[in-house]
Coordinates of C-alpha atoms in Angstrom, one line a residue:
X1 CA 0.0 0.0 0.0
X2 CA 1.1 3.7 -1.0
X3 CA 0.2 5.7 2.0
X4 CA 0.8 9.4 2.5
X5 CA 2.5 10.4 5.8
X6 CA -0.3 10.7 8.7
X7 CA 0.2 15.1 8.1
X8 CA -0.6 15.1 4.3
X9 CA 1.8 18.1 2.4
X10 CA 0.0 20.1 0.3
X11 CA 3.3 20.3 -1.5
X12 CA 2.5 21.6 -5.7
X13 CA 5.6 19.5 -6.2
X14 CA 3.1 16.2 -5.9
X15 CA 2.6 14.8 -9.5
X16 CA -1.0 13.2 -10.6
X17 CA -1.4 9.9 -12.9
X18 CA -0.9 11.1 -15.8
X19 CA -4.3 8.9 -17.3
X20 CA -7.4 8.0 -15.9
X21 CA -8.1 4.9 -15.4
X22 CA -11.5 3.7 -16.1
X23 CA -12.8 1.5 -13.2
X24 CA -13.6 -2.1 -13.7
X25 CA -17.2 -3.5 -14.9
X26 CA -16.7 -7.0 -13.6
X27 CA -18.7 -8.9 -11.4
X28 CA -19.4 -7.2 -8.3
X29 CA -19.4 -3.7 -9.3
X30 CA -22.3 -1.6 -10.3
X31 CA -21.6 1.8 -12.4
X32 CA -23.6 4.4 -11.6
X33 CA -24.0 6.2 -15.2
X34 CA -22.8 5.0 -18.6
X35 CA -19.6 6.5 -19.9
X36 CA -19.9 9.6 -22.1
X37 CA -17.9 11.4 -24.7
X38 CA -18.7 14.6 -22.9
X39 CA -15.5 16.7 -22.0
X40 CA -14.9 16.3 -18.2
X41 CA -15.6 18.6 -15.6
X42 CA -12.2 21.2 -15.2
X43 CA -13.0 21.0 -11.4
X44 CA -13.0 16.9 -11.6
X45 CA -9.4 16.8 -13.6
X46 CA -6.8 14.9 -11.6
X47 CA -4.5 17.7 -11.5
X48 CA -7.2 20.0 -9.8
X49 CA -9.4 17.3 -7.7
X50 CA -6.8 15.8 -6.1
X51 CA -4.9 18.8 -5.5
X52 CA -7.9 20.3 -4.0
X53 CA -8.8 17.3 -1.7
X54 CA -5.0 16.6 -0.5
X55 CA -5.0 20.6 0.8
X56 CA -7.8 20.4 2.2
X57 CA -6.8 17.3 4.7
X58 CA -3.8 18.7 5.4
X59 CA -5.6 21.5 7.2
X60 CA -7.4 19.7 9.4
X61 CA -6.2 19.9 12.7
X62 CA -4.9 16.7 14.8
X63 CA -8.0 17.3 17.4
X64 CA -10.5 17.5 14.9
X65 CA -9.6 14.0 13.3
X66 CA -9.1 12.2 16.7
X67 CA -11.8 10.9 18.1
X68 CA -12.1 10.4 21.8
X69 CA -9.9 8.3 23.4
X70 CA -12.4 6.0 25.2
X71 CA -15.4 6.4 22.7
X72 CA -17.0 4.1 20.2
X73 CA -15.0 4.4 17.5
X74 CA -15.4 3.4 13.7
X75 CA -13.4 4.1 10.4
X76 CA -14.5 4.4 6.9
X77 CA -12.7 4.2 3.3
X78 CA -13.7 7.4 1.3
X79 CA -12.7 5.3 -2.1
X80 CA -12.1 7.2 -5.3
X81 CA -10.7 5.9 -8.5
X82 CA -10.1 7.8 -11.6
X83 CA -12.1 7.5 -14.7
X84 CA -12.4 9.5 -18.3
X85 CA -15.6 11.4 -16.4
X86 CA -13.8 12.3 -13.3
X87 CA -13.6 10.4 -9.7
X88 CA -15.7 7.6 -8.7
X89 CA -16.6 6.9 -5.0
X90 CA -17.2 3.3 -4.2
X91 CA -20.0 2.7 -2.1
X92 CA -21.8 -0.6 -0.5
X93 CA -25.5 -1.4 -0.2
X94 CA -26.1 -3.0 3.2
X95 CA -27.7 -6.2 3.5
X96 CA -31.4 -5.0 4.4
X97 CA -31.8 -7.7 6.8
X98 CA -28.7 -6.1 9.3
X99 CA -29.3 -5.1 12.7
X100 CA -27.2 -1.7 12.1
X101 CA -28.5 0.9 9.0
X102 CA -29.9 -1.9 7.3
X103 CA -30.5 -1.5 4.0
X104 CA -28.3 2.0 3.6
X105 CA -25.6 3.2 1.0
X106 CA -22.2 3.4 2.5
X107 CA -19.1 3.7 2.9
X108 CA -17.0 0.1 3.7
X109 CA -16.1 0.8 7.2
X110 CA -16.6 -0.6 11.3
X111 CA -15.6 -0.6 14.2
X112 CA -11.6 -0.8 15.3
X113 CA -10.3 -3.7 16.4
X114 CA -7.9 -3.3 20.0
X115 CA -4.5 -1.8 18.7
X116 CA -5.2 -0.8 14.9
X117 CA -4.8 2.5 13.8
X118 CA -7.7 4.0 11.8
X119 CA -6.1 3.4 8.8
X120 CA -5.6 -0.2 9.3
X121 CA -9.0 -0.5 10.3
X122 CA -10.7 1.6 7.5
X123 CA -8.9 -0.8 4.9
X124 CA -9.2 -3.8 6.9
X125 CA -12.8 -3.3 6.8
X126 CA -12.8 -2.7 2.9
X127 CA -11.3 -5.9 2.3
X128 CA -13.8 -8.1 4.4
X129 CA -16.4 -6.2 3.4
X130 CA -15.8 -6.1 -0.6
X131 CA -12.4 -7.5 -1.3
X132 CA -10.2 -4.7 -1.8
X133 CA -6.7 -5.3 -1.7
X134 CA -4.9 -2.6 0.6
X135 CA -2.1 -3.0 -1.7
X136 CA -4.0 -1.1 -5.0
X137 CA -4.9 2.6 -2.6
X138 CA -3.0 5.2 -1.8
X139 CA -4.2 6.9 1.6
X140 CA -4.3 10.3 1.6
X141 CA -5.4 11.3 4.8
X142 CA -8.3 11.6 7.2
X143 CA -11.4 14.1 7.3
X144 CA -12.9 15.1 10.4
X145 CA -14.5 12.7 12.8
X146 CA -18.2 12.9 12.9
X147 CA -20.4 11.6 15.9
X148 CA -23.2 8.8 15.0
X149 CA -26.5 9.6 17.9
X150 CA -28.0 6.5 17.0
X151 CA -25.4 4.1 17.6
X152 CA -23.1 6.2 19.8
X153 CA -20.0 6.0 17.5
X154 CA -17.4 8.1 16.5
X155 CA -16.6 7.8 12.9
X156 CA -13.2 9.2 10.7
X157 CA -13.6 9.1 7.0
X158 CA -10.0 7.9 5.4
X159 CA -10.0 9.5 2.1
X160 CA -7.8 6.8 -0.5
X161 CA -7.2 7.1 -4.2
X162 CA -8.0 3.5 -6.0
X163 CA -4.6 3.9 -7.9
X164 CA -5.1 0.1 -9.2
X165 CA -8.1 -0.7 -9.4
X166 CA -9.5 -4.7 -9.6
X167 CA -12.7 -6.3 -9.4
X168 CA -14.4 -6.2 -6.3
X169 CA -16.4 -9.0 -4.7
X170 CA -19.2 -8.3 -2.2
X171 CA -19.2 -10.3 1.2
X172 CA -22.7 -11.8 0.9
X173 CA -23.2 -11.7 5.1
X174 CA -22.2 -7.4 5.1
X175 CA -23.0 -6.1 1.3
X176 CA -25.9 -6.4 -0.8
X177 CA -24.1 -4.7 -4.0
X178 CA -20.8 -2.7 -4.2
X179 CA -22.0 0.9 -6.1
X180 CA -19.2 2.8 -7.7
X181 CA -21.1 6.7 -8.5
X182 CA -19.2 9.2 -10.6
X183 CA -18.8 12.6 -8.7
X184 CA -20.6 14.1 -12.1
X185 CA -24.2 12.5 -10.5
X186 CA -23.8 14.2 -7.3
X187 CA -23.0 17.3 -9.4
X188 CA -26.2 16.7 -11.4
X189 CA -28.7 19.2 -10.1
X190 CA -31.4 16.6 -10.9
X191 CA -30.4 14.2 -8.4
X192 CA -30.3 16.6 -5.6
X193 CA -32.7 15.8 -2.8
X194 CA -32.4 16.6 1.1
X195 CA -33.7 15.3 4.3
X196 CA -34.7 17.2 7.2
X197 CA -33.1 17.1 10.6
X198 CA -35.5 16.1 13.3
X199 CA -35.1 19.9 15.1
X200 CA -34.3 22.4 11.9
X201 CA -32.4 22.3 9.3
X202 CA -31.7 19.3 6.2
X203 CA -28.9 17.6 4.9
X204 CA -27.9 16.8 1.7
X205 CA -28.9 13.4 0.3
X206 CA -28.9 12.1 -3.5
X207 CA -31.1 9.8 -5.6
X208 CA -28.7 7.4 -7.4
X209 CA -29.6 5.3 -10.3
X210 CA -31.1 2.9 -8.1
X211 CA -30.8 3.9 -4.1
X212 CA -31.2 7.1 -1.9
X213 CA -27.7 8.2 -0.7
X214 CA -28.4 9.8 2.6
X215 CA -27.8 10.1 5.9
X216 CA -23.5 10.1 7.6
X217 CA -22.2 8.9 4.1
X218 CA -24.1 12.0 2.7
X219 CA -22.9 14.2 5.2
X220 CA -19.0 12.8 4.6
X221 CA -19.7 13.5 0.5
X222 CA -20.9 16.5 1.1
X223 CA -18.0 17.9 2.9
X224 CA -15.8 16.4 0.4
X225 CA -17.5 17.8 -1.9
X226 CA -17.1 21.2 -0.7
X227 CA -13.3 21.0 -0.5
X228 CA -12.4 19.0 -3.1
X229 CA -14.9 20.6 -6.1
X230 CA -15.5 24.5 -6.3
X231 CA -18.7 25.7 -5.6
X232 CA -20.0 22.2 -6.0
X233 CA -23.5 23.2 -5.3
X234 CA -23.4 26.9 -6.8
X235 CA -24.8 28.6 -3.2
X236 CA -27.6 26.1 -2.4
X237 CA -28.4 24.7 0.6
X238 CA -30.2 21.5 0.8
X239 CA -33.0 23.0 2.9
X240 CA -34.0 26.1 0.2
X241 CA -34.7 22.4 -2.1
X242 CA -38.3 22.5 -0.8
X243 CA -40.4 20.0 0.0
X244 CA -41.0 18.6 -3.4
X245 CA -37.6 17.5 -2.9
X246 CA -37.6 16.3 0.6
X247 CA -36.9 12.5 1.4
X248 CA -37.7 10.2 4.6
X249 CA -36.3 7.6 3.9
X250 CA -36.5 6.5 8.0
X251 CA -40.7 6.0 7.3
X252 CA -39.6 2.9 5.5
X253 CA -36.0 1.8 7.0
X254 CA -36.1 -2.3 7.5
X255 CA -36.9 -2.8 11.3
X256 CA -36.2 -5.4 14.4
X257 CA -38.0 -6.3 17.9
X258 CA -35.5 -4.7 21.0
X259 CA -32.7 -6.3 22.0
X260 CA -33.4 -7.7 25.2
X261 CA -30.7 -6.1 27.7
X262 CA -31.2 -7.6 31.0
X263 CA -30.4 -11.2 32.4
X264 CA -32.8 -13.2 33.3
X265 CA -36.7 -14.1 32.8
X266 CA -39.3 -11.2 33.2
X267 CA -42.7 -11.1 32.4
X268 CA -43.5 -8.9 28.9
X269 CA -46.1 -7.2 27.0
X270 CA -46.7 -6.1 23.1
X271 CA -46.6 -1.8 24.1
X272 CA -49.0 -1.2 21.1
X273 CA -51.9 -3.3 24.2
X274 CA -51.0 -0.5 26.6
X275 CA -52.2 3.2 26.3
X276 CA -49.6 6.2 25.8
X277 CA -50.4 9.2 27.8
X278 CA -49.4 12.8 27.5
X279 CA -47.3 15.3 29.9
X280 CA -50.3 16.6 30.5
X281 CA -51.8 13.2 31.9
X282 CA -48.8 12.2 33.9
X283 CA -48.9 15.7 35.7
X284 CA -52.8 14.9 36.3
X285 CA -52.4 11.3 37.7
X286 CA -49.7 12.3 40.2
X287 CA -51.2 15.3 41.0
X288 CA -54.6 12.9 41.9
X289 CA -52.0 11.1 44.3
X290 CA -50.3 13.4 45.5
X291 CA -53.8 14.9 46.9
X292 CA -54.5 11.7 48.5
X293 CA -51.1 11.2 50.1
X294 CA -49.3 8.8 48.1
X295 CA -46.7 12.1 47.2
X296 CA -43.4 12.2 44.9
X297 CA -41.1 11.2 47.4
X298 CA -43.1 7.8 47.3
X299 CA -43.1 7.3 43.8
X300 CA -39.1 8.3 43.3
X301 CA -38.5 5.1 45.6
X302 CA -40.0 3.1 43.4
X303 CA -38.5 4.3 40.5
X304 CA -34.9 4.1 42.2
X305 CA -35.7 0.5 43.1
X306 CA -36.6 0.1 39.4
X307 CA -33.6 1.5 38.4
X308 CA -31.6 -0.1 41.0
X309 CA -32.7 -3.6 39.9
X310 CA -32.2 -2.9 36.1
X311 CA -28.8 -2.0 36.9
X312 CA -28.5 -5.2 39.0
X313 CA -30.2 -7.2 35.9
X314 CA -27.9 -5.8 33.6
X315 CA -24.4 -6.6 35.1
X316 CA -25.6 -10.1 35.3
X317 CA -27.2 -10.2 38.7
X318 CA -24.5 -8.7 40.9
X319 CA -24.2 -5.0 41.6
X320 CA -20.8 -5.8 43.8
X321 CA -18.2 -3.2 43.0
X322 CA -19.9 -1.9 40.2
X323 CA -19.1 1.5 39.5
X324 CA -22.1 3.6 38.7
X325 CA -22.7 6.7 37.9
X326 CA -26.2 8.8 38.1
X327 CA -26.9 12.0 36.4
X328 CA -29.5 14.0 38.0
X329 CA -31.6 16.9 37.4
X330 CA -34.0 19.1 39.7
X331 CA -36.9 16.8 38.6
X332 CA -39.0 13.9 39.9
X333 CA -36.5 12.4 37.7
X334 CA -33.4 13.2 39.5
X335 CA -35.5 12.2 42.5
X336 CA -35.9 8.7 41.4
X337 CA -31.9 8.7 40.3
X338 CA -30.8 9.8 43.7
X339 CA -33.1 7.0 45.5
X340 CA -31.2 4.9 42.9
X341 CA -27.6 6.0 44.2
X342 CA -28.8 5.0 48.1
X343 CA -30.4 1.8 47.1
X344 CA -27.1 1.1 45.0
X345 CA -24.5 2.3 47.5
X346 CA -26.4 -0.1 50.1
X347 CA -25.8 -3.1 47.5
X348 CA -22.2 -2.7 47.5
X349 CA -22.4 -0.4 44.2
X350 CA -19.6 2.3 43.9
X351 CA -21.6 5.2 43.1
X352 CA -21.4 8.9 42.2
X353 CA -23.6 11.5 41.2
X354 CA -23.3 14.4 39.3
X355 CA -26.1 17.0 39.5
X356 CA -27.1 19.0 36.6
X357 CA -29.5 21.4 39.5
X358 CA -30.7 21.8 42.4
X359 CA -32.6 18.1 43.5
X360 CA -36.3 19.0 43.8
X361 CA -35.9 17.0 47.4
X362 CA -32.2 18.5 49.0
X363 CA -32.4 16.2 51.7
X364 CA -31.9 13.0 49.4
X365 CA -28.6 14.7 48.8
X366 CA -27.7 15.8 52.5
X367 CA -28.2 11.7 53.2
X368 CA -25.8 11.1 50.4
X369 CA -23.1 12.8 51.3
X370 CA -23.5 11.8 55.3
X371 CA -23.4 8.3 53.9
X372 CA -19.9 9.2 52.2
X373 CA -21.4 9.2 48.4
X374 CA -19.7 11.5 46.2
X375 CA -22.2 13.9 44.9
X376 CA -21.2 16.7 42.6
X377 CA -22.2 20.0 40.4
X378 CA -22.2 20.0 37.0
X379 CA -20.3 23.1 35.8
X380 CA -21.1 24.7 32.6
X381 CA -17.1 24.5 31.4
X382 CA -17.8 20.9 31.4
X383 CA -16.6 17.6 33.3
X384 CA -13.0 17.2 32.2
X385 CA -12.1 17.6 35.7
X386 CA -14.1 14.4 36.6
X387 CA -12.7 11.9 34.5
X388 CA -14.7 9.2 32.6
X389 CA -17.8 7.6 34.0
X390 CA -18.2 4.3 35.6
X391 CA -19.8 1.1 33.9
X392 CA -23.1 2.2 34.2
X393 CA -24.9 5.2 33.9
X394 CA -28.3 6.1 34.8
X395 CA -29.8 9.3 33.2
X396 CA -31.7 11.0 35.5
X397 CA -31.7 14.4 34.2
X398 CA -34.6 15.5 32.7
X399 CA -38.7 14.8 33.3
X400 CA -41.3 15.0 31.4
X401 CA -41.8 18.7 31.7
X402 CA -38.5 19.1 29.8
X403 CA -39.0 20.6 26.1
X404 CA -36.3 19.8 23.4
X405 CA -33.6 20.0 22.2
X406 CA -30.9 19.8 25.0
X407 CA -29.8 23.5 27.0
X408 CA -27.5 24.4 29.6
X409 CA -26.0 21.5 32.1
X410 CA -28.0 18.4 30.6
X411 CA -26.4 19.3 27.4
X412 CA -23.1 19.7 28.8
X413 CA -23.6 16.9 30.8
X414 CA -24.7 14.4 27.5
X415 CA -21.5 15.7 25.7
X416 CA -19.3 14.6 28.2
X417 CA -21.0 11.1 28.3
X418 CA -20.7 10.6 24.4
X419 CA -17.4 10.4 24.5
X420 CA -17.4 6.8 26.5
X421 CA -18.3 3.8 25.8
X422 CA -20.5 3.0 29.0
X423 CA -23.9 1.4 28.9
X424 CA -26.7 3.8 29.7
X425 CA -30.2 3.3 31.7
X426 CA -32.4 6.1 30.9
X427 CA -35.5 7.0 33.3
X428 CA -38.6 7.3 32.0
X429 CA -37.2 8.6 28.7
X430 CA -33.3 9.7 28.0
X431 CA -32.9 13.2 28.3
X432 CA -33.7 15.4 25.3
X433 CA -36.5 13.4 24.2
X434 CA -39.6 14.9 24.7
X435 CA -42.9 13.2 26.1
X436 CA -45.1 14.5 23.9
X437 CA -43.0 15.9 20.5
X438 CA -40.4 12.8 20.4
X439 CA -37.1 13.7 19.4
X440 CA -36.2 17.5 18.4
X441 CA -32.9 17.4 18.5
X442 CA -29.8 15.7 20.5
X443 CA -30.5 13.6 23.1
X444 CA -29.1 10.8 25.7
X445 CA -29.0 7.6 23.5
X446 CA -30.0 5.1 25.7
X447 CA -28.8 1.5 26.0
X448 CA -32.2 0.5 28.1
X449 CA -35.2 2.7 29.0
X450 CA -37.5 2.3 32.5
X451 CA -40.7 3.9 31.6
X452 CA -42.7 5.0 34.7
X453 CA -46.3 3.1 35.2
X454 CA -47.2 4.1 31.5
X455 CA -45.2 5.1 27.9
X456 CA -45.8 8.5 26.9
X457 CA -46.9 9.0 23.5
X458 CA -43.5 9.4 22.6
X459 CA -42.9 5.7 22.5
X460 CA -45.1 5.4 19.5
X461 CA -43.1 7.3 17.3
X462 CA -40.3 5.1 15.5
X463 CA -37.8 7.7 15.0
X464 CA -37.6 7.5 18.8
X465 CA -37.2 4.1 19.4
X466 CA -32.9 4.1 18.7
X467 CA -32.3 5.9 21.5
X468 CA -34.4 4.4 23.9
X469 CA -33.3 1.1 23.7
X470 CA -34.6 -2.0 25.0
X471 CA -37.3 -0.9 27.4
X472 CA -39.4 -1.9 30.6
X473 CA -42.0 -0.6 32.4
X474 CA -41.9 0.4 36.3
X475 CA -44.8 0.1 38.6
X476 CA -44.4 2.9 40.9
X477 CA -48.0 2.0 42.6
X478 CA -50.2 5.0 40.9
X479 CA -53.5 3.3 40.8
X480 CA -56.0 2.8 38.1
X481 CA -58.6 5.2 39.6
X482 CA -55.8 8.2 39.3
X483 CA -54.8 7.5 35.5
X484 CA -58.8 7.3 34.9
X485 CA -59.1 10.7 37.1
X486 CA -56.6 11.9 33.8
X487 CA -58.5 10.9 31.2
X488 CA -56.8 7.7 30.2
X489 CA -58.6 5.1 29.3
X490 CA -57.6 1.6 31.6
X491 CA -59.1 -1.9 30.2
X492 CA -57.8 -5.1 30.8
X493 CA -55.5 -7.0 33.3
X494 CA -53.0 -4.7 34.8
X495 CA -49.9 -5.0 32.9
X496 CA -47.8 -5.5 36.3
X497 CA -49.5 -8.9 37.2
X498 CA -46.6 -10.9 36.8
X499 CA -44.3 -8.4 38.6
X500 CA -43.1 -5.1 39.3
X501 CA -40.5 -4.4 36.4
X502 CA -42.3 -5.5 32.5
X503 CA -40.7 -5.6 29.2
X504 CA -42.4 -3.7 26.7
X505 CA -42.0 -5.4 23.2
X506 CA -42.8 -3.5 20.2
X507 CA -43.0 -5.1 16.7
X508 CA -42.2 -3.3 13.7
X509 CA -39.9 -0.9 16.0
X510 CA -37.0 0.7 13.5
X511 CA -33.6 0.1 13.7
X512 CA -30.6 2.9 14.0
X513 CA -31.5 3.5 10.2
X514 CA -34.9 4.7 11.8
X515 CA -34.0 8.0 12.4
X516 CA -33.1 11.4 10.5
X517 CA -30.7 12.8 13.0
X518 CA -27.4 10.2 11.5
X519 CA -24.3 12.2 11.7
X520 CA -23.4 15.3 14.0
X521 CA -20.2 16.9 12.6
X522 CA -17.4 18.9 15.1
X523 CA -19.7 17.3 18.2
X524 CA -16.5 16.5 20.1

């Protein structure tokens, strides 16, 4: 393999291939347009693409193209080849049946394996995936790393020139079809479409020949796009496209049941048998209780023991020096964390709490700290100063009354915790998720979710389901008679016959591909 040194030059003393060479039409290798007789794009010649492209990763700085140390972190191969029309990016079609962005145009690419650099691992994973031999690229450098909300990872594109190219041969367990797409369709105006962010805003996406380009791998073309060929997209942005041009693909992404997270047999039940209530409907139920005695401080035990056990469930039955750490918020949220931390702490637990407010009950914390647990303020500047988090983490930030997207210390707070790779128990619903809009915006992706005696309407939206997780439901003891007092409906057996903590199933749920919000750039 040719490799560039890991700080590209942007030296004018570097010499392009003299020809193009026209990719191969073998087996395995779809083209994306015909070949034409049409003079090539001036901006697309070798001397000035490449030139362009090998600046413009020089300049990135170190930070920008290292992702966090102890993060999820994936690399993918950016591969070009020369032809008569300009570069061609190969692509892969993923299998549709895949857990992970079934179905989706990308990049070759996963997750590192211990010791590899991203390099290694971005070619490593184009050989498995579609036979490339690492010998026939030349790397030219990396792009910035981009952060995936779905599945928590941290991405860095490895841009490579195909200097010799060969046919390519799909692994039929990864890759439905290999795609190779001349630059001159994403350039074609026609092709343009864009899909809107879940808060404001679109990104670019493209219809190809036969598939919908969209999502991080539109993201990483787009920037390459905009360094590499000059004024690409002559001043438009993909949101002024309109609606006539608007995709979702998410609607119709490929989907799976929940992975069940937690050891051990528990009673479940299909969600879509249980009714979803508003904000507005929680606030009335407790408020009936809470008139008749049965108050918050009540109901927070019962979500910390819920919380408690699904942490116990989830390290395999044993909480025994188990580091754990609870972020909590000045709701009935942070409430139920911070009965968490006590019940943990008494079953041998190592726990710590970071508060993103003022606790709605200051006493839970006054018995914390007498009881030597470490409890500390979140500080706008951030948590550097606190090091990584332990091998769990509840999020216990934000209630129902919370409106998206993330603000203030929750938001500082969920940047911090992106940068580990630490399971996540979410109350109720992770932070930034609202109870009655969905997702607006960032939010805690949550490895499991313990929904408090009912879902909110929220659940029934698929583009939330990849960050809640696989999910339970807690009976924190509100009767029937106060969710009737609210206006909700109640028929049937109670769904807490069989026990205290249910697993909500949900068929037809989507997968990570099930969402719009697939690549956050600079979110380091």
């Amino acid at each position: 393999m040719r490799s560039s040194s890991a700080k590209p030059t942007t030296s004018m003393g570097w010499s392009p291939h003299s020809r193009d060479r026209p990719g191969p039409t073998g087996p395995g290798a779809k083209v994306g347009a015909e070949m034409t007789e049409a003079p090539m794009d001036p901006r697309l010649r070798p001397e000035v693409f490449w030139a362009r492209l090998r600046s413009a990763l020089a300049e990135v700085p170190e930070e920008a193209r290292t992702p966090p140390t102890d993060a999820r972190v994936g690399a993918v191969l950016v591969l070009l080849e020369d032809t008569d029309e300009g570069p061609r990016v190969v692509l892969t079609r993923r299998r549709r049946d895949l857990r992970s962005h079934p179905g989706q145009v990308s990049f070759a690419g996963g997750r590192l394996d211990p010791g590899e650099t991203i390099h290694e691992a971005a070619l490593r994973e184009a050989q498995e995936e579609v036979g490339l031999h690492p010998d026939s690229v030349e790397v030219i450098g990396s792009g910035p790393t981009f952060y995936i909300p779905p599945s928590r990872f941290w991405v860095v594109p490895v841009a490579a020139r195909w200097v010799t190219p060969h046919d390519l041969t799909e692994n039929p367990w990864e890759v439905d079809e290999v795609l190779r797409v001349p630059l001159t369709q994403l350039l074609d105006q026609d092709r343009w479409r864009h899909a809107p962010l879940s808060l404001r805003g679109s990104t670019w996406a493209w219809q190809l020949d036969d598939d919908l380009l969209w999502g991080a791998t539109a993201v990483v073309m787009s920037l390459l796009l905009d360094v590499a060929v000059e004024d690409w997209n002559r001043g438009v942005t993909p949101e002024s496209l309109g609606d006539d041009l608007a995709v979702r693909p998410w609607e119709s992404a490929p989907s799976w049941q929940r992975r069940a997270r937690l050891e051990g047999d528990l009673p479940a039940i299909e969600q879509s048998q249980l009714p979803h209530v508003t904000a507005e409907q929680v606030r009335r139920a407790r408020a009936w209780a809470d008139e008749r005695g049965d108050d918050a401080v009540r109901r927070a035990e019962h979500a910390g023991r819920a919380l408690a056990h699904t942490v116990r469930r989830l390290r395999g039955g044993d909480t025994d020096g188990v580091v754990v750490t609870i972020l909590v918020g000045p709701s009935s949220n942070g409430a139920g964390g911070l009965a968490a931390a006590r019940l943990l702490a008494t079953a041998g637990a190592e726990v710590q709490v970071l508060t993103v407010g003022a606790p709605r009950f200051p006493e839970q914390t006054h018995l914390l700290r007498d009881a030597g647990i470490i409890v500390r303020a979140v500080a706008p500047g951030g948590l550097e100063s606190v090091g990584p988090p332990g091998e769990v983490v509840i999020d216990a930030m934000l209630g129902i009354g919370a409106e998206p997207p993330l603000r203030a210390l929750p938001e500082v707070a969920a940047t911090w915790l992106r940068r580990y790779d630490v399971p996540v128990v979410a109350l109720d619903l992770p932070s930034g998720v609202s109870a009655d809009i969905g997702l607006q915006g960032a939010c805690i992706t949550a490895d499991v979710t313990v929904v408090i005696g009912l879902p909110t309407v929220a659940l029934n939206e698929a583009i939330v389901q990849p960050y809640v997780g696989d999910t339970y439901l807690a009976d924190v003891g509100l009767p029937r008679a106060a969710w009737q007092a609210a206006g909700v409906p109640m028929t049937g057996p109670s769904p807490f016959s069989k026990g205290p903590l249910v697993r909500l199933t949900a068929e037809g749920r989507a997968t990570d591909a099930g969402t719009p919000d697939q690549a956050e750039l600079g979110a380091s």
